[in-house]
Amino acid sequence: MENKNYNAFETAQEQFDGVAEILGLDQATKDFLREPLREFHFSIPITMDDGSKKVFRGFRVLHNDARGPGKGGIRFHPQETIDTVRALSMWMTWKCAVVDIPLGGGKGGVICDPHNLSKNEQERICRGWVRQLAKNVGPITDIPAPDVMTNAQHMLWMLDEYETIRGEKYPGFITGKPVGMGGSLGRTEATGYGVIFTLREALKELGIRPEDTTASFQGFGNVSQYAIQLYEQYGGKVISVSSWSQKEQKGFTYRNKSGINLKELLGITDNYGGIDKEKAETLGYEVLPGDAWIEQDVDILMPAALENEINKDSVKKIGARVKIIAEGANGPTTPEADQVIKEKGIFMIPDFLANAGGVTCSYFEQVQCNMNYFWSKDEVLGKLDSKMTAAFIAVSEMAKERDLYMRDAAYVIAIDRVNLACKNRGWI
Ligand code: GLU
């Protein structure tokens, strides 16, 4: 997240500016695409369980909707800022474009810490968020979804509030809903599985068998949990995973050199991906500092937590054996760190390609809601695999053809598509 020296929006703009040069975009187009189209900042007053009143700050940013309605999650985080939401909305635009789904980029957030809020208080925040925005979001305007520390239950409360205000049913208003309540089978798995579909393709390209690889993961939330599951199914071995300890207010890395036991760890993890440190110790895991995940002697690194985790300092700790970085998180790597990764010749699967499985499945969820006919899990995941694989191949071919770093190649494809849509609409 943001700290004194880091601003996610500046990173997003710097990445964009670099590729705008490669593409030779004109000044007006650059000015147009490096800023969001519109943004909402608002207050959400809540009655707490003890009867007191508290005001939370909420945001929704629409970066671009030239290719379709805005799309993107809502984060609950104590360090949420408008610039983080701006950056994430911009990355959503490129994400939807690179996998070629007919959606634009948006993002939302609330400054709050769900660890310290009861279920009822969280419900009131969800309903309050929708109340502030009901006129400006919707199935053909801007469609929210889950992100860091929000889940299917939050989405259902938001849907219920929206439908109550509108007096009609709008299952396509929000995605990531519970299965049976307009949600899609496979949506929970989609982001993590999507990362591994792209990793599988990268390994193929490098001529490495998954069963000959080991990996270290940062974060143990929804993305990591399912990514680890599929990676292990393909034969890979995860030797370490880091996780935030709410009790100690810092992260730890849990290591077992012969391979972590996913089921066992899931049994001692809270709803937000926090592993219980004492229990992990009892189970025999080595407990290392939170940032130790990056310095492990592994083939694959998977940052799947927050922004600014691979930066100019931490990048120096990456071991000589690392061949691939697959970004499950949004914005984990800074431009300075990218430079070092490029020089080291590590194969980068950039965030808005690697983690596009979530929004791709959200798009499938909307399609199913529109038809009011729901597919089997195999059908959903099969379609997801085809989409992710096609997007990966297009990016890696572009990278080879124009001798580009994978992140830049993904940007070239995405920005080109959005630029074309803006031009064809006569906007710019
Ligand atoms: N929050 C997820 C992301 O960053 C999913 C967004 C969506 O499904 O709309 O991609």
Short mmCIF file of C-alpha atoms and ligand atoms in Angstrom, two decimals:
data_model
loop_
_atom_site.label_atom_id
_atom_site.label_comp_id
_atom_site.label_asym_id
_atom_site.label_seq_id
_atom_site.Cartn_x
_atom_site.Cartn_y
_atom_site.Cartn_z
CA MET A 1 0.00 0.00 0.00
CA GLU A 2 0.94 3.61 0.03
CA ASN A 3 3.76 4.88 2.21
CA LYS A 4 5.67 8.17 2.27
CA ASN A 5 7.84 7.19 -0.69
CA TYR A 6 5.34 5.21 -2.72
CA ASN A 7 2.25 6.20 -4.62
CA ALA A 8 0.51 3.51 -6.68
CA PHE A 9 -1.05 6.02 -9.06
CA GLU A 10 2.37 7.47 -9.90
CA THR A 11 3.56 3.94 -10.67
CA ALA A 12 0.54 3.30 -12.92
CA GLN A 13 1.12 6.58 -14.73
CA GLU A 14 4.85 5.95 -15.11
CA GLN A 15 4.17 2.56 -16.64
CA PHE A 16 1.61 4.11 -18.98
CA ASP A 17 3.91 6.97 -20.00
CA GLY A 18 6.68 4.54 -20.98
CA VAL A 19 4.39 2.55 -23.26
CA ALA A 20 2.68 5.67 -24.63
CA GLU A 21 6.14 6.59 -25.96
CA ILE A 22 6.63 3.15 -27.54
CA LEU A 23 3.19 3.49 -29.18
CA GLY A 24 3.79 7.09 -30.23
CA LEU A 25 0.46 8.30 -28.79
CA ASP A 26 -0.41 11.95 -29.39
CA GLN A 27 -0.43 14.36 -26.43
CA ALA A 28 -4.24 14.57 -26.08
CA THR A 29 -4.56 10.78 -25.97
CA LYS A 30 -1.80 10.57 -23.37
CA ASP A 31 -3.51 13.24 -21.26
CA PHE A 32 -6.82 11.46 -21.60
CA LEU A 33 -5.65 7.94 -20.72
CA ARG A 34 -3.29 8.78 -17.84
CA GLU A 35 -6.17 10.15 -15.71
CA PRO A 36 -9.52 8.62 -14.67
CA LEU A 37 -12.66 9.75 -16.50
CA ARG A 38 -14.45 10.45 -13.24
CA GLU A 39 -14.30 9.73 -9.56
CA PHE A 40 -16.55 9.82 -6.51
CA HIS A 41 -15.40 10.54 -2.94
CA PHE A 42 -18.03 10.28 -0.25
CA SER A 43 -18.80 9.71 3.41
CA ILE A 44 -20.66 6.70 4.77
CA PRO A 45 -22.16 7.37 8.20
CA ILE A 46 -22.76 4.18 10.16
CA THR A 47 -24.42 3.31 13.44
CA MET A 48 -22.01 1.00 15.23
CA ASP A 49 -23.24 -1.95 17.30
CA ASP A 50 -22.75 0.01 20.54
CA GLY A 51 -25.08 2.74 19.26
CA SER A 52 -22.31 5.25 18.50
CA LYS A 53 -21.96 6.88 15.06
CA LYS A 54 -18.88 6.55 12.88
CA VAL A 55 -18.14 7.98 9.45
CA PHE A 56 -16.18 5.99 6.87
CA ARG A 57 -14.69 7.38 3.68
CA GLY A 58 -15.63 5.68 0.39
CA PHE A 59 -14.46 5.95 -3.23
CA ARG A 60 -15.37 4.80 -6.72
CA VAL A 61 -13.19 5.68 -9.68
CA LEU A 62 -14.01 5.00 -13.33
CA HIS A 63 -10.84 5.15 -15.34
CA ASN A 64 -12.18 4.38 -18.83
CA ASP A 65 -15.36 2.92 -20.33
CA ALA A 66 -14.65 3.14 -24.06
CA ARG A 67 -14.75 -0.67 -24.46
CA GLY A 68 -17.72 -1.26 -22.14
CA PRO A 69 -19.07 -0.41 -18.69
CA GLY A 70 -16.57 0.08 -15.88
CA LYS A 71 -15.56 -3.05 -14.00
CA GLY A 72 -13.53 -3.63 -10.88
CA GLY A 73 -13.54 -4.59 -7.26
CA ILE A 74 -14.09 -2.79 -3.99
CA ARG A 75 -11.40 -2.93 -1.33
CA PHE A 76 -11.81 -2.63 2.39
CA HIS A 77 -8.47 -1.58 3.84
CA PRO A 78 -7.34 0.73 6.65
CA GLN A 79 -4.65 2.27 4.39
CA GLU A 80 -6.89 2.75 1.35
CA THR A 81 -6.31 6.06 -0.47
CA ILE A 82 -7.83 7.72 -3.50
CA ASP A 83 -4.54 7.36 -5.37
CA THR A 84 -4.50 3.60 -4.74
CA VAL A 85 -8.05 3.38 -6.12
CA ARG A 86 -7.08 5.53 -9.12
CA ALA A 87 -4.14 3.25 -9.90
CA LEU A 88 -6.23 0.12 -9.51
CA SER A 89 -8.99 1.49 -11.76
CA MET A 90 -6.41 2.21 -14.46
CA TRP A 91 -4.96 -1.29 -14.15
CA MET A 92 -8.52 -2.66 -14.53
CA THR A 93 -8.87 -0.87 -17.88
CA TRP A 94 -5.72 -2.56 -19.16
CA LYS A 95 -6.71 -5.89 -17.59
CA CYS A 96 -10.09 -6.08 -19.33
CA ALA A 97 -8.49 -4.99 -22.60
CA VAL A 98 -5.61 -7.48 -22.52
CA VAL A 99 -7.98 -10.45 -22.10
CA ASP A 100 -10.30 -8.81 -24.62
CA ILE A 101 -13.54 -8.69 -22.64
CA PRO A 102 -16.05 -5.89 -23.38
CA LEU A 103 -15.56 -3.96 -20.14
CA GLY A 104 -13.76 -0.84 -18.99
CA GLY A 105 -11.84 -0.12 -15.79
CA GLY A 106 -13.15 0.94 -12.41
CA LYS A 107 -12.30 0.43 -8.76
CA GLY A 108 -13.77 1.25 -5.40
CA GLY A 109 -12.79 1.28 -1.79
CA VAL A 110 -13.63 2.09 1.77
CA ILE A 111 -11.09 3.12 4.39
CA CYS A 112 -11.87 0.58 7.10
CA ASP A 113 -10.48 -2.53 8.74
CA PRO A 114 -12.96 -5.41 8.64
CA HIS A 115 -10.90 -7.22 11.33
CA ASN A 116 -12.31 -4.66 13.79
CA LEU A 117 -15.89 -4.54 12.49
CA SER A 118 -18.76 -6.87 13.30
CA LYS A 119 -20.72 -8.54 10.50
CA ASN A 120 -23.59 -6.11 11.07
CA GLU A 121 -21.29 -3.11 10.87
CA GLN A 122 -19.77 -4.44 7.64
CA GLU A 123 -23.27 -4.91 6.22
CA ARG A 124 -24.11 -1.28 7.03
CA ILE A 125 -20.93 -0.09 5.30
CA CYS A 126 -21.81 -2.14 2.20
CA ARG A 127 -25.34 -0.76 2.10
CA GLY A 128 -24.08 2.77 2.78
CA TRP A 129 -21.56 2.53 -0.05
CA VAL A 130 -24.33 1.58 -2.50
CA ARG A 131 -26.69 4.26 -1.17
CA GLN A 132 -24.12 6.92 -2.03
CA LEU A 133 -23.54 5.59 -5.54
CA ALA A 134 -26.78 3.98 -6.71
CA LYS A 135 -27.23 6.55 -9.47
CA ASN A 136 -23.69 6.17 -10.78
CA VAL A 137 -23.08 2.43 -10.81
CA GLY A 138 -25.10 -0.38 -12.39
CA PRO A 139 -25.02 -3.29 -14.83
CA ILE A 140 -24.60 -1.05 -17.86
CA THR A 141 -22.60 1.70 -16.14
CA ASP A 142 -20.01 0.37 -13.73
CA ILE A 143 -20.04 -3.06 -12.09
CA PRO A 144 -18.33 -3.69 -8.74
CA ALA A 145 -16.82 -6.97 -7.49
CA PRO A 146 -14.77 -8.27 -4.56
CA ASP A 147 -11.15 -7.35 -3.94
CA VAL A 148 -8.86 -7.21 -0.89
CA MET A 149 -10.91 -8.04 2.27
CA THR A 150 -14.31 -8.12 0.54
CA ASN A 151 -16.15 -11.33 -0.35
CA ALA A 152 -19.36 -12.84 -1.75
CA GLN A 153 -21.41 -11.88 1.32
CA HIS A 154 -20.42 -8.22 0.93
CA MET A 155 -21.46 -8.41 -2.74
CA LEU A 156 -24.87 -9.82 -1.83
CA TRP A 157 -25.55 -7.06 0.72
CA MET A 158 -24.61 -4.51 -1.92
CA LEU A 159 -26.83 -6.17 -4.52
CA ASP A 160 -29.74 -6.25 -2.10
CA GLU A 161 -29.36 -2.55 -1.33
CA TYR A 162 -29.15 -1.66 -5.03
CA GLU A 163 -32.22 -3.73 -5.91
CA THR A 164 -34.14 -2.27 -2.97
CA ILE A 165 -33.38 1.27 -4.14
CA ARG A 166 -34.27 0.48 -7.77
CA GLY A 167 -37.32 -1.64 -6.92
CA GLU A 168 -36.32 -4.26 -9.50
CA LYS A 169 -33.92 -7.19 -9.79
CA TYR A 170 -30.50 -6.42 -11.25
CA PRO A 171 -28.34 -9.53 -10.88
CA GLY A 172 -25.78 -8.05 -13.28
CA PHE A 173 -25.15 -5.05 -11.01
CA ILE A 174 -22.31 -6.76 -9.14
CA THR A 175 -20.19 -9.89 -9.55
CA GLY A 176 -18.55 -12.30 -7.15
CA LYS A 177 -21.97 -13.05 -5.66
CA PRO A 178 -22.60 -16.32 -3.80
CA VAL A 179 -23.35 -19.34 -5.98
CA GLY A 180 -27.12 -19.81 -6.04
CA MET A 181 -27.64 -16.07 -5.65
CA GLY A 182 -26.48 -15.10 -9.15
CA GLY A 183 -22.86 -16.06 -8.61
CA SER A 184 -20.87 -18.21 -11.01
CA LEU A 185 -19.32 -21.52 -10.15
CA GLY A 186 -15.56 -21.14 -10.36
CA ARG A 187 -15.52 -17.42 -9.50
CA THR A 188 -13.85 -18.03 -6.13
CA GLU A 189 -11.11 -20.09 -7.77
CA ALA A 190 -10.84 -17.94 -10.91
CA THR A 191 -8.12 -15.43 -10.02
CA GLY A 192 -5.75 -17.99 -8.47
CA TYR A 193 -6.37 -20.56 -11.20
CA GLY A 194 -5.94 -17.89 -13.88
CA VAL A 195 -2.48 -17.03 -12.54
CA ILE A 196 -1.50 -20.70 -12.78
CA PHE A 197 -2.89 -21.05 -16.33
CA THR A 198 -0.52 -18.26 -17.39
CA LEU A 199 2.33 -19.77 -15.33
CA ARG A 200 1.77 -23.13 -17.04
CA GLU A 201 2.08 -21.43 -20.44
CA ALA A 202 5.23 -19.55 -19.36
CA LEU A 203 6.84 -22.80 -18.17
CA LYS A 204 5.94 -24.42 -21.49
CA GLU A 205 7.62 -21.58 -23.32
CA LEU A 206 10.75 -21.86 -21.19
CA GLY A 207 10.80 -25.65 -21.59
CA ILE A 208 10.48 -26.33 -17.84
CA ARG A 209 8.23 -29.04 -16.40
CA PRO A 210 6.01 -27.80 -13.51
CA GLU A 211 6.93 -30.88 -11.48
CA ASP A 212 10.58 -29.80 -11.55
CA THR A 213 9.82 -26.42 -9.96
CA THR A 214 9.45 -24.93 -6.50
CA ALA A 215 7.73 -21.69 -5.55
CA SER A 216 7.44 -19.10 -2.80
CA PHE A 217 4.20 -17.17 -2.34
CA GLN A 218 3.54 -13.81 -0.73
CA GLY A 219 0.11 -13.59 0.86
CA PHE A 220 -2.35 -16.35 1.72
CA GLY A 221 -5.67 -14.80 0.70
CA ASN A 222 -8.10 -15.96 -1.96
CA VAL A 223 -5.65 -15.63 -4.88
CA SER A 224 -2.79 -17.56 -3.24
CA GLN A 225 -4.97 -20.28 -1.80
CA TYR A 226 -6.36 -21.34 -5.18
CA ALA A 227 -3.13 -20.66 -7.08
CA ILE A 228 -1.27 -22.99 -4.69
CA GLN A 229 -3.96 -25.65 -5.12
CA LEU A 230 -3.70 -25.71 -8.92
CA TYR A 231 0.08 -25.29 -8.99
CA GLU A 232 0.40 -28.36 -6.76
CA GLN A 233 -2.06 -30.22 -8.96
CA TYR A 234 0.30 -29.54 -11.88
CA GLY A 235 3.11 -31.05 -9.81
CA GLY A 236 4.82 -27.93 -8.41
CA LYS A 237 6.08 -27.67 -4.84
CA VAL A 238 5.44 -24.62 -2.65
CA ILE A 239 8.10 -24.31 0.03
CA SER A 240 7.04 -21.03 1.65
CA VAL A 241 4.16 -18.65 2.01
CA SER A 242 3.97 -15.35 3.85
CA SER A 243 0.92 -14.03 5.66
CA TRP A 244 -0.16 -11.05 7.74
CA SER A 245 -0.58 -11.57 11.48
CA GLN A 246 -3.33 -9.33 12.78
CA LYS A 247 -2.32 -10.12 16.36
CA GLU A 248 1.30 -9.03 15.90
CA GLN A 249 0.54 -6.39 13.25
CA LYS A 250 3.24 -7.71 10.93
CA GLY A 251 3.84 -10.42 8.36
CA PHE A 252 5.65 -13.75 8.71
CA THR A 253 6.90 -16.28 6.20
CA TYR A 254 6.08 -19.91 6.92
CA ARG A 255 8.50 -22.39 5.41
CA ASN A 256 8.73 -26.12 5.00
CA LYS A 257 11.49 -27.08 2.59
CA SER A 258 9.82 -30.38 1.76
CA GLY A 259 6.65 -28.55 0.79
CA ILE A 260 3.89 -26.81 2.71
CA ASN A 261 0.63 -28.67 3.37
CA LEU A 262 -2.14 -26.49 1.91
CA LYS A 263 -5.02 -28.23 3.69
CA GLU A 264 -3.25 -28.04 7.02
CA LEU A 265 -2.51 -24.32 6.61
CA LEU A 266 -6.07 -23.57 5.50
CA GLY A 267 -7.22 -25.15 8.75
CA ILE A 268 -5.33 -22.51 10.78
CA THR A 269 -6.15 -19.46 8.63
CA ASP A 270 -8.74 -16.73 9.27
CA ASN A 271 -11.18 -15.27 6.70
CA TYR A 272 -8.62 -12.71 5.56
CA GLY A 273 -5.76 -15.11 4.85
CA GLY A 274 -4.06 -14.64 8.22
CA ILE A 275 -2.22 -17.78 9.32
CA ASP A 276 -2.17 -18.45 13.09
CA LYS A 277 1.55 -18.16 13.94
CA GLU A 278 1.53 -20.26 17.12
CA LYS A 279 -0.36 -23.08 15.45
CA ALA A 280 1.99 -22.99 12.43
CA GLU A 281 4.95 -23.30 14.80
CA THR A 282 3.31 -26.28 16.50
CA LEU A 283 2.85 -27.90 13.11
CA GLY A 284 6.59 -27.61 12.53
CA TYR A 285 6.81 -24.71 10.09
CA GLU A 286 9.91 -22.53 10.24
CA VAL A 287 8.71 -19.00 11.00
CA LEU A 288 10.77 -16.36 9.18
CA PRO A 289 10.34 -12.59 8.82
CA GLY A 290 7.50 -11.39 6.57
CA ASP A 291 9.78 -10.30 3.74
CA ALA A 292 11.73 -13.60 3.66
CA TRP A 293 9.38 -14.99 0.99
CA ILE A 294 11.30 -13.08 -1.68
CA GLU A 295 14.77 -14.43 -0.85
CA GLN A 296 13.92 -18.12 -1.07
CA ASP A 297 15.91 -20.45 -3.31
CA VAL A 298 13.02 -21.24 -5.66
CA ASP A 299 12.20 -21.16 -9.39
CA ILE A 300 8.99 -19.16 -9.10
CA LEU A 301 8.01 -16.14 -7.03
CA MET A 302 4.37 -15.25 -6.66
CA PRO A 303 3.59 -11.90 -5.04
CA ALA A 304 -0.12 -12.18 -4.24
CA ALA A 305 -0.68 -9.53 -1.58
CA LEU A 306 -0.51 -5.76 -2.09
CA GLU A 307 1.34 -3.09 -4.10
CA ASN A 308 4.98 -2.02 -3.77
CA GLU A 309 6.28 -5.34 -2.47
CA ILE A 310 9.02 -5.85 -5.08
CA ASN A 311 10.77 -2.49 -4.95
CA LYS A 312 14.30 -1.16 -5.41
CA ASP A 313 15.40 -2.63 -2.05
CA SER A 314 13.59 -5.96 -1.94
CA VAL A 315 14.42 -6.78 -5.58
CA LYS A 316 18.09 -7.17 -4.56
CA LYS A 317 17.14 -10.14 -2.40
CA ILE A 318 15.78 -12.21 -5.29
CA GLY A 319 17.89 -15.35 -5.60
CA ALA A 320 19.84 -16.47 -8.67
CA ARG A 321 17.59 -19.48 -9.19
CA VAL A 322 14.37 -17.52 -9.78
CA LYS A 323 13.18 -17.89 -13.37
CA ILE A 324 9.61 -16.60 -13.28
CA ILE A 325 7.66 -13.98 -11.34
CA ALA A 326 3.88 -14.39 -11.63
CA GLU A 327 2.05 -11.41 -10.18
CA GLY A 328 -1.14 -12.47 -8.43
CA ALA A 329 -1.46 -9.05 -6.76
CA ASN A 330 -2.17 -5.75 -8.49
CA GLY A 331 0.90 -3.53 -8.76
CA PRO A 332 3.35 -5.54 -6.62
CA THR A 333 6.41 -4.40 -8.60
CA THR A 334 7.71 -0.84 -8.91
CA PRO A 335 9.22 0.47 -12.18
CA GLU A 336 12.71 0.58 -10.58
CA ALA A 337 12.43 -3.08 -9.60
CA ASP A 338 11.17 -3.94 -13.10
CA GLN A 339 14.43 -2.60 -14.48
CA VAL A 340 16.45 -4.99 -12.29
CA ILE A 341 14.18 -7.94 -13.11
CA LYS A 342 14.61 -7.19 -16.80
CA GLU A 343 18.40 -7.11 -16.42
CA LYS A 344 18.39 -10.37 -14.51
CA GLY A 345 16.46 -11.97 -17.37
CA ILE A 346 13.62 -13.20 -15.12
CA PHE A 347 10.43 -13.99 -17.04
CA MET A 348 7.70 -11.64 -15.78
CA ILE A 349 4.00 -12.47 -16.02
CA PRO A 350 2.61 -9.00 -15.29
CA ASP A 351 -0.29 -8.44 -12.91
CA PHE A 352 -2.99 -7.27 -15.28
CA LEU A 353 -2.40 -10.37 -17.43
CA ALA A 354 -1.64 -12.91 -14.69
CA ASN A 355 -4.53 -12.02 -12.38
CA ALA A 356 -7.13 -11.29 -15.07
CA GLY A 357 -8.89 -14.59 -14.33
CA GLY A 358 -11.05 -12.94 -11.67
CA VAL A 359 -12.53 -10.31 -13.89
CA THR A 360 -12.81 -12.74 -16.80
CA CYS A 361 -14.96 -14.99 -14.64
CA SER A 362 -16.89 -11.91 -13.45
CA TYR A 363 -17.68 -11.27 -17.10
CA PHE A 364 -18.89 -14.89 -17.43
CA GLU A 365 -21.00 -14.32 -14.30
CA GLN A 366 -22.68 -11.34 -15.95
CA VAL A 367 -23.29 -13.30 -19.14
CA GLN A 368 -24.90 -16.11 -17.13
CA CYS A 369 -27.01 -13.62 -15.16
CA ASN A 370 -28.20 -12.00 -18.37
CA MET A 371 -29.27 -15.40 -19.75
CA ASN A 372 -30.51 -16.51 -16.33
CA TYR A 373 -28.88 -19.83 -17.16
CA PHE A 374 -25.86 -21.05 -15.23
CA TRP A 375 -22.99 -23.18 -16.52
CA SER A 376 -21.25 -26.09 -14.85
CA LYS A 377 -17.96 -25.43 -13.08
CA ASP A 378 -16.07 -27.34 -15.78
CA GLU A 379 -17.60 -25.17 -18.47
CA VAL A 380 -16.69 -21.96 -16.61
CA LEU A 381 -13.12 -23.06 -15.89
CA GLY A 382 -12.66 -24.40 -19.43
CA LYS A 383 -13.70 -21.06 -20.92
CA LEU A 384 -11.46 -19.29 -18.40
CA ASP A 385 -8.46 -21.42 -19.40
CA SER A 386 -9.03 -20.66 -23.12
CA LYS A 387 -9.28 -16.91 -22.48
CA MET A 388 -6.21 -16.74 -20.24
CA THR A 389 -4.12 -18.96 -22.51
CA ALA A 390 -5.02 -16.93 -25.61
CA ALA A 391 -4.16 -13.68 -23.83
CA PHE A 392 -0.84 -15.06 -22.57
CA ILE A 393 0.16 -16.30 -26.04
CA ALA A 394 -0.74 -12.95 -27.66
CA VAL A 395 1.39 -11.07 -25.11
CA SER A 396 4.36 -13.40 -25.30
CA GLU A 397 4.28 -13.29 -29.12
CA MET A 398 4.20 -9.51 -29.00
CA ALA A 399 7.13 -9.56 -26.56
CA LYS A 400 9.19 -11.75 -28.88
CA GLU A 401 8.20 -9.92 -32.06
CA ARG A 402 9.09 -6.47 -30.74
CA ASP A 403 11.73 -7.51 -28.23
CA LEU A 404 9.74 -6.11 -25.31
CA TYR A 405 9.62 -6.88 -21.59
CA MET A 406 6.43 -8.88 -20.93
CA ARG A 407 4.83 -6.02 -18.94
CA ASP A 408 5.43 -3.60 -21.80
CA ALA A 409 4.13 -6.09 -24.37
CA ALA A 410 0.92 -6.54 -22.36
CA TYR A 411 0.59 -2.77 -22.10
CA VAL A 412 1.10 -2.32 -25.86
CA ILE A 413 -1.79 -4.70 -26.60
CA ALA A 414 -4.09 -3.25 -23.95
CA ILE A 415 -3.43 0.45 -24.55
CA ASP A 416 -3.71 -0.05 -28.30
CA ARG A 417 -7.18 -1.60 -27.89
CA VAL A 418 -8.43 1.13 -25.54
CA ASN A 419 -6.93 3.85 -27.70
CA LEU A 420 -8.68 2.42 -30.75
CA ALA A 421 -12.03 2.31 -28.94
CA CYS A 422 -11.63 5.95 -27.87
CA LYS A 423 -10.66 6.95 -31.41
CA ASN A 424 -13.50 5.01 -33.04
CA ARG A 425 -15.99 6.65 -30.68
CA GLY A 426 -14.59 10.01 -31.71
CA TRP A 427 -13.56 10.90 -28.17
CA ILE A 428 -10.00 11.83 -28.80
N1 GLU B 1 -10.82 -7.32 -7.90
C1 GLU B 1 -10.46 -8.20 -8.98
C2 GLU B 1 -9.34 -7.61 -9.81
O1 GLU B 1 -8.56 -6.80 -9.35
C3 GLU B 1 -11.68 -8.62 -9.80
C4 GLU B 1 -12.45 -7.51 -10.42
C5 GLU B 1 -13.78 -7.96 -11.03
O2 GLU B 1 -14.09 -9.13 -10.99
O3 GLU B 1 -14.47 -7.09 -11.53
O4 GLU B 1 -9.13 -7.98 -10.92
#
